[in-house]
Coordinates of C-alpha atoms and ligand atoms in Angstrom, one line a residue:
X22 CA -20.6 48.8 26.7
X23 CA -19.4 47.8 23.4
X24 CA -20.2 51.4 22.2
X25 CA -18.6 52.8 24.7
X26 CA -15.5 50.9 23.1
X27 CA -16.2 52.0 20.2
X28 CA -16.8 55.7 21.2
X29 CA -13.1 55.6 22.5
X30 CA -11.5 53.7 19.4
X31 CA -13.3 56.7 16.9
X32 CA -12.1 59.4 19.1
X33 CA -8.6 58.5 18.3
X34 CA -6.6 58.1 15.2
X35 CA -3.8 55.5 17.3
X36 CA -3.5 52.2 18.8
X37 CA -5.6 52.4 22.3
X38 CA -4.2 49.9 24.1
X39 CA -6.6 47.0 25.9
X40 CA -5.2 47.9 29.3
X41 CA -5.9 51.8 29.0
X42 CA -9.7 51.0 27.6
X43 CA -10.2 48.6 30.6
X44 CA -9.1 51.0 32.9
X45 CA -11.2 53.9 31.7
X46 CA -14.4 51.7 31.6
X47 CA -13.7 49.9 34.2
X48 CA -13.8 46.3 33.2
X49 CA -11.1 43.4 32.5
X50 CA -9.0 43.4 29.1
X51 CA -10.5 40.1 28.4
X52 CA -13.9 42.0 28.1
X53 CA -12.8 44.8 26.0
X54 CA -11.5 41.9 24.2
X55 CA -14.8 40.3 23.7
X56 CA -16.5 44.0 22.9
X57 CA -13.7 44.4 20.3
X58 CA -15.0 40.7 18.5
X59 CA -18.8 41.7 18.6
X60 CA -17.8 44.8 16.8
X61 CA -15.7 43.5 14.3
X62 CA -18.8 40.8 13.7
X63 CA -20.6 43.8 13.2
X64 CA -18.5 44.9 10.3
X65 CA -15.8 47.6 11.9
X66 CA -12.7 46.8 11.0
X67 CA -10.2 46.6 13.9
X68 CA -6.8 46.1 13.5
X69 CA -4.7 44.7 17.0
X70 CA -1.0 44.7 17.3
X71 CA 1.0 43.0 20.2
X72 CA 1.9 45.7 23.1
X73 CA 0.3 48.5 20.7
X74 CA -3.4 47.9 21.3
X75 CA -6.2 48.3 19.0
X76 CA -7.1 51.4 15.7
X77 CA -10.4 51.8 14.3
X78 CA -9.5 51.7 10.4
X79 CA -12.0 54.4 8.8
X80 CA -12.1 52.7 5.2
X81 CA -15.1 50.9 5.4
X82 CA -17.3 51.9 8.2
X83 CA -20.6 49.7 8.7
X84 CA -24.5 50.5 8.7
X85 CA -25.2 50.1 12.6
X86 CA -27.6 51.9 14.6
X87 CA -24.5 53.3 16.4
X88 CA -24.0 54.8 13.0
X89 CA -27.0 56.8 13.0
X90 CA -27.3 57.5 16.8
X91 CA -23.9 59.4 16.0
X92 CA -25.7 61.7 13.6
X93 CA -29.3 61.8 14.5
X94 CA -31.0 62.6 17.9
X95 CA -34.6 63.3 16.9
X96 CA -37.8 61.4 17.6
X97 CA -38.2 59.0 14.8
X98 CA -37.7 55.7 16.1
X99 CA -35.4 53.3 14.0
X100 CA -36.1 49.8 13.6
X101 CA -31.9 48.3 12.2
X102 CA -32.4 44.7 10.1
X103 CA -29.0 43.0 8.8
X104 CA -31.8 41.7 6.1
X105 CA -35.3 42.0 5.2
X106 CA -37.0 41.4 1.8
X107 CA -38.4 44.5 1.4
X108 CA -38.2 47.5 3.9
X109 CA -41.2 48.7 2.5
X110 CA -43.1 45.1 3.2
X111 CA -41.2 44.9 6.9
X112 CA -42.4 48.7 7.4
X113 CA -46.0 47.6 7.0
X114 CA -45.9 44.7 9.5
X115 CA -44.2 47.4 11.8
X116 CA -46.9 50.3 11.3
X117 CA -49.3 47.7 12.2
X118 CA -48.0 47.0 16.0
X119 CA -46.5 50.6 16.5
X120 CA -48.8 53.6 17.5
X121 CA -45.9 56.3 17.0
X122 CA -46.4 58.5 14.0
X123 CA -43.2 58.0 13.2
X124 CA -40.8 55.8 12.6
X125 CA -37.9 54.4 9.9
X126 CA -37.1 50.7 9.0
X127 CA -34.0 49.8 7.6
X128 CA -31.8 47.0 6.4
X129 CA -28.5 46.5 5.5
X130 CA -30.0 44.4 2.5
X131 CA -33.1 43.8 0.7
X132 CA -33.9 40.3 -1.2
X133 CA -37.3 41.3 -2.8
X134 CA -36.6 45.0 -3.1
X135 CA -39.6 46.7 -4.9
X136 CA -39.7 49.4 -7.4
X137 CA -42.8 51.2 -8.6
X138 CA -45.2 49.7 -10.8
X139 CA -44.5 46.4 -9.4
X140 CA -40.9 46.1 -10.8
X141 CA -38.0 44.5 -9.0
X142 CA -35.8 47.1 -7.2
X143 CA -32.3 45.8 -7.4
X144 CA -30.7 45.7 -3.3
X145 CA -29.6 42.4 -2.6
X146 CA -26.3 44.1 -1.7
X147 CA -24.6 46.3 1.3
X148 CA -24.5 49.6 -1.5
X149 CA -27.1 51.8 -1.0
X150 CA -29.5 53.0 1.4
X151 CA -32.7 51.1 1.5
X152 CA -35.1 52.3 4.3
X153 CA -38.9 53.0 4.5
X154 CA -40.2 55.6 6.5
X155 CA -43.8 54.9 8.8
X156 CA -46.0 57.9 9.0
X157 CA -49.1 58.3 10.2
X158 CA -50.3 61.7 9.5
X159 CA -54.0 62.8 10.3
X160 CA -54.5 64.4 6.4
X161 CA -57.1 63.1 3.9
X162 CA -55.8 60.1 1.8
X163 CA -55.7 62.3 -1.7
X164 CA -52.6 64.4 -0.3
X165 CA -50.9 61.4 0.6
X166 CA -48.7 62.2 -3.0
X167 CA -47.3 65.0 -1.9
X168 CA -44.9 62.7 1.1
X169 CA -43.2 61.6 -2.6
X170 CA -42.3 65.0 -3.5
X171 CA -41.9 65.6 0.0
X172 CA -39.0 63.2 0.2
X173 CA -37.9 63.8 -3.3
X174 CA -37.1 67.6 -1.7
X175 CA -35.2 65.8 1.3
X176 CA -33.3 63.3 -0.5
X177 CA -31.9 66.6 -2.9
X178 CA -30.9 68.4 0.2
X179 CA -29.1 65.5 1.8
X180 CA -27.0 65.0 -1.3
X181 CA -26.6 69.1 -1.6
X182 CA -25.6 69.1 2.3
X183 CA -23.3 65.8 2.3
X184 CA -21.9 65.5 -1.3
X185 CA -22.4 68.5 -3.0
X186 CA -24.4 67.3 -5.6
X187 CA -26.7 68.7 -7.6
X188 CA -29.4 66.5 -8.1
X189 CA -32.2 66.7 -9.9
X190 CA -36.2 65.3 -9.9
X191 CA -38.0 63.3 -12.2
X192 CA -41.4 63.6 -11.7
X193 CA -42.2 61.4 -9.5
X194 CA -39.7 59.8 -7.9
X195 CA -37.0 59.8 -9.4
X196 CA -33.4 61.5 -8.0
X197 CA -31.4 62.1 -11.6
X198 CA -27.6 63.0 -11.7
X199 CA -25.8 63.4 -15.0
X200 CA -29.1 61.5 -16.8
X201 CA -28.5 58.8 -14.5
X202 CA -31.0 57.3 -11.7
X203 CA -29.7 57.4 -8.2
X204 CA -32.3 56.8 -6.0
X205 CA -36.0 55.7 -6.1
X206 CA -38.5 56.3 -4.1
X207 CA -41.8 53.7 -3.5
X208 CA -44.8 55.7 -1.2
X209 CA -47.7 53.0 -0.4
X210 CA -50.2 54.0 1.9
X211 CA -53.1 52.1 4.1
X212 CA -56.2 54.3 4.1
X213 CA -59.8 54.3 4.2
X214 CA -62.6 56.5 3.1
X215 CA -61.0 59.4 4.9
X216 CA -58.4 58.4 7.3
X217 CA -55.1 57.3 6.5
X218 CA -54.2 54.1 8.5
X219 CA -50.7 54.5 7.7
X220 CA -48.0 55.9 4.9
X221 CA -44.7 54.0 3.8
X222 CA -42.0 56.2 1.8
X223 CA -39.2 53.4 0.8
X224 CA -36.0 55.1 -0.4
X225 CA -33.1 53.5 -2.5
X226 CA -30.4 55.2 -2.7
X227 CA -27.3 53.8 -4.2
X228 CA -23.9 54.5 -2.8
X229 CA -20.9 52.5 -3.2
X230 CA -21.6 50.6 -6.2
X231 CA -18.0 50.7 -8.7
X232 CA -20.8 49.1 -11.4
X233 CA -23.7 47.6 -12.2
X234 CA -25.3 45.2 -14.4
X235 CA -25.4 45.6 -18.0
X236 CA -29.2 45.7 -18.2
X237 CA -28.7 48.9 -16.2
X238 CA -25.6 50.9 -16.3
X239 CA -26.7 53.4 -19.1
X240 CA -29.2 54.3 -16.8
X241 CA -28.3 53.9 -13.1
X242 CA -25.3 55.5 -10.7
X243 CA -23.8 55.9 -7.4
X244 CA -22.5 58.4 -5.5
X245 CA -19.2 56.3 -5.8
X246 CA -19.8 56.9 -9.2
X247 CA -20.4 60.8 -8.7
X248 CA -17.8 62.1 -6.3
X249 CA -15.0 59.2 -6.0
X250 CA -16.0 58.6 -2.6
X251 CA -17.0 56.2 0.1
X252 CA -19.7 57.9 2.6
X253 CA -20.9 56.7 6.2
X254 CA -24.7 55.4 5.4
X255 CA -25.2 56.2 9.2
X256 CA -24.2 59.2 8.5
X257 CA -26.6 59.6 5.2
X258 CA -29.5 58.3 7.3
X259 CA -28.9 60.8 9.8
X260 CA -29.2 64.1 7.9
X261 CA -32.0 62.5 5.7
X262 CA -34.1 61.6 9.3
X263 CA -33.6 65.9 9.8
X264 CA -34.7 66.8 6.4
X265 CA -37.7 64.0 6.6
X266 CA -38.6 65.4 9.9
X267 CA -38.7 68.8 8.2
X268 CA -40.6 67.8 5.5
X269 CA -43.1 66.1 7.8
X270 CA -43.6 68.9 9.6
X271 CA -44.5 71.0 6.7
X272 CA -47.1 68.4 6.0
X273 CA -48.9 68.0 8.8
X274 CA -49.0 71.7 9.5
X275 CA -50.5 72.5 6.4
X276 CA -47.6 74.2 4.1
X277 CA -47.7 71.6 1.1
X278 CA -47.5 74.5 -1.2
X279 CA -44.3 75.5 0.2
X280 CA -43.2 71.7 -0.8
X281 CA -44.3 72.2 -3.9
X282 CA -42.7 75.4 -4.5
X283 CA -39.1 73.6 -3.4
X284 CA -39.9 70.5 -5.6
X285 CA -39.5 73.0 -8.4
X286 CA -36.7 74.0 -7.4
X287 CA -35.3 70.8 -7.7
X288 CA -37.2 69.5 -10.6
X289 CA -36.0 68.8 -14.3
X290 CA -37.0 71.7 -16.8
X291 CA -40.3 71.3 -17.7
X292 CA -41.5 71.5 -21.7
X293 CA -39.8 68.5 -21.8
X294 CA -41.0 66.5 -24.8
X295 CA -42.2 63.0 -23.4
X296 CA -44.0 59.5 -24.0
X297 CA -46.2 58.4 -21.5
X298 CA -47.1 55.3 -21.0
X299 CA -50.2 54.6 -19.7
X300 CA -50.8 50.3 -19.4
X301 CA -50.9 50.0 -22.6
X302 CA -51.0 53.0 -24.4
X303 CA -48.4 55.5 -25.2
X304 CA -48.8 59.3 -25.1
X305 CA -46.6 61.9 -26.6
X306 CA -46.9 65.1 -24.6
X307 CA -44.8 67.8 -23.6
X308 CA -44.9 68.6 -19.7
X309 CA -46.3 71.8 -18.4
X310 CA -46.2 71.9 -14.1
X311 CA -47.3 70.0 -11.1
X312 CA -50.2 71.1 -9.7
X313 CA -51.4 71.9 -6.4
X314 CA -52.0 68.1 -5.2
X315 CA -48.4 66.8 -7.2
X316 CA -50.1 65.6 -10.3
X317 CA -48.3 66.2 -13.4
X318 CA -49.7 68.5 -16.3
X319 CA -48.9 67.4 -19.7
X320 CA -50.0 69.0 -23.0
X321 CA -50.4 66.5 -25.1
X322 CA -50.3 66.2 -29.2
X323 CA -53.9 66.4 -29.7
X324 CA -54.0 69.7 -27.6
X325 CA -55.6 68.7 -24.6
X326 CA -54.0 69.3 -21.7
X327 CA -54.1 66.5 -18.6
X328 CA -53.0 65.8 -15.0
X329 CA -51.5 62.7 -13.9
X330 CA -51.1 60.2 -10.7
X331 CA -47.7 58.8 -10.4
X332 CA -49.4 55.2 -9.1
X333 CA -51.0 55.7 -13.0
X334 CA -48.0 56.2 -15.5
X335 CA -44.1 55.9 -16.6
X336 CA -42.3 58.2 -18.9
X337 CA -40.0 58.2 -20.8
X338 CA -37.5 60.6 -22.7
X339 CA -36.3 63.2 -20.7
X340 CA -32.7 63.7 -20.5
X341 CA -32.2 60.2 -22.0
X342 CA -33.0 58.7 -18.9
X343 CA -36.2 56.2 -19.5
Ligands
BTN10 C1 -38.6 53.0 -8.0 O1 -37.6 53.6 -8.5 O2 -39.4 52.4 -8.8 C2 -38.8 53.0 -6.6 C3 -37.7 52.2 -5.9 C4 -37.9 52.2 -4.4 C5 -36.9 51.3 -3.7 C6 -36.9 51.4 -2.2 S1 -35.5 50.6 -1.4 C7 -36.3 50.7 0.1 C8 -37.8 50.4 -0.1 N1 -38.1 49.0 0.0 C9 -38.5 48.5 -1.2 O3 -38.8 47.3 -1.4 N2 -38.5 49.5 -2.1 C10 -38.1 50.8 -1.5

């Protein structure tokens, strides 16, 4: 019911008055009253003035599941926390108990947010997107790299569609605009020899940040930062569920080339001069392609020419961004 209060408040840009949303749904004005309260301890903000009624301010809308129900009807099932530590550690739990093959997790915060290479993700804020998508495909573990690139793809198109940005991809998972990182992207899997128990594909996207912390603000933006303006998460989340769905699709019915072929699309020029690091050691290489299975190909300064895993390297130096 409190949606449905909701539902009437968005479809107007006036006061509603408490007597005319009783009478439409049907209950007293001391229950729209109390609908009116849970929403606002959801985060809407909802302004009431004596004998005018109540107005929906549209400044700051919050991350609800109403949010996303508004822009996405298909079959991925949504799990909504207020805060986790991780989406991609809560997604795990979840892909254990759940026997759809699909399904998203996400959180208004994150306390432990995790990056690749076991590096801290920072999210311990209501800024960005952080979600973790649950599949469990029936493909062979080795092509589980190309769900990276697969979302890499999505995440472009969402900010093509939504903000008319162009972003671009840094091999592997990195979404770049203006040589800055906006979003990352952490894939984990649960496999064995030949099966794949599950897949996880955590996304952080950042959105409304004005700043961020010295260590990182050479390297990091937001779409605040981008365009000047504030965007619905739910509705982010909604168009990115379509284009994962896409995506997912593609996968399972054997098109990855077709992937790939968008992925370079979207990617950074490639003879890019590079360093890799590789634990220890660095490489200097210049980079040539993905392959077919989403490993990089870097010709390296003693000639030889290699393909890398993203679980297996950084690097560093293309368009400033490290
Ligand atoms: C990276 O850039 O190294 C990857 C960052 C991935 C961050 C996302 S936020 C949602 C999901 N949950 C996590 O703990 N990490 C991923």
């Amino acid at each position: 019911m409190k949606y449905e209060v909701l539902t009437m408040l968005y479809n107007t840009d006036k006061y509603l008055s408490g007597e005319t949303i009783s009478k439409k749904l049907g209950v007293s004005r001391t229950a729209i009253w109390k609908y009116i309260t849970l929403l606002r301890s959801e985060g809407y903000k909802i302004s009431s003035a004596t004998n005018k009624g109540y107005l929906l301010k549209r400044d700051y809308i919050p991350l609800t599941n109403y949010q996303v129900l508004q822009n996405y009807d298909g079959d991925t099932k949504l799990y909504f926390f207020n805060e986790v530590n991780s989406t991609n550690t809560k997604a795990k739990e979840i892909a254990n108990e759940i026997i759809d093959n699909k399904a998203l997790v996400y959180s208004r915060t994150q306390q432990q947010g995790r990056g690749r290479l076991g590096r801290t993700f920072l999210s311990n804020n209501q800024s960005g997107l952080w979600l973790s998508y649950i599949y469990k495909p029936t493909i062979t573990p080795e092509k589980a790299t190309i769900f990276t690139l697969a979302a890499s793809v999505a995440v472009c198109k969402l900010l093509k569609k939504e903000c008319q940005l162009d972003a671009k991809i840094k091999w592997p998972n990195d979404i770049i605009i203006s040589g800055k990182k906006l979003c990352g992207i952490l894939t984990e899997m649960s496999c064995e020899m030949d099966k794949i128990n599950y897949i996880i594909v955590g996304i952080g996207l950042n959105v409304s940040q004005l700043s961020f912390d010295d260590s990182i603000k050479d390297i990091a933006t937001s779409l605040y930062l981008e365009t000047g303006q504030k965007y619905d998460r739910g509705l982010l989340i909604g168009g990115l569920c379509y284009n994962m769905d896409n995506v997912y699709e593609q996968i399972i019915n054997n098109k990855i080339p077709d992937i790939i072929s968008e992925w370079k699309k979207y990617a950074l020029p490639m003879g890019q001069n590079i360093i890799i690091h590789k634990g220890k050691e660095q490489i200097e290489a210049t980079t040539i392609t993905i392959n077919d299975s989403g490993h990089l190909m870097v010709r390296e300064v003693n000639g030889e020419v290699n393909a890398y895993q993203s679980g297996e390297i950084s690097i560093r130096g293309i368009m400033g961004y490290s």
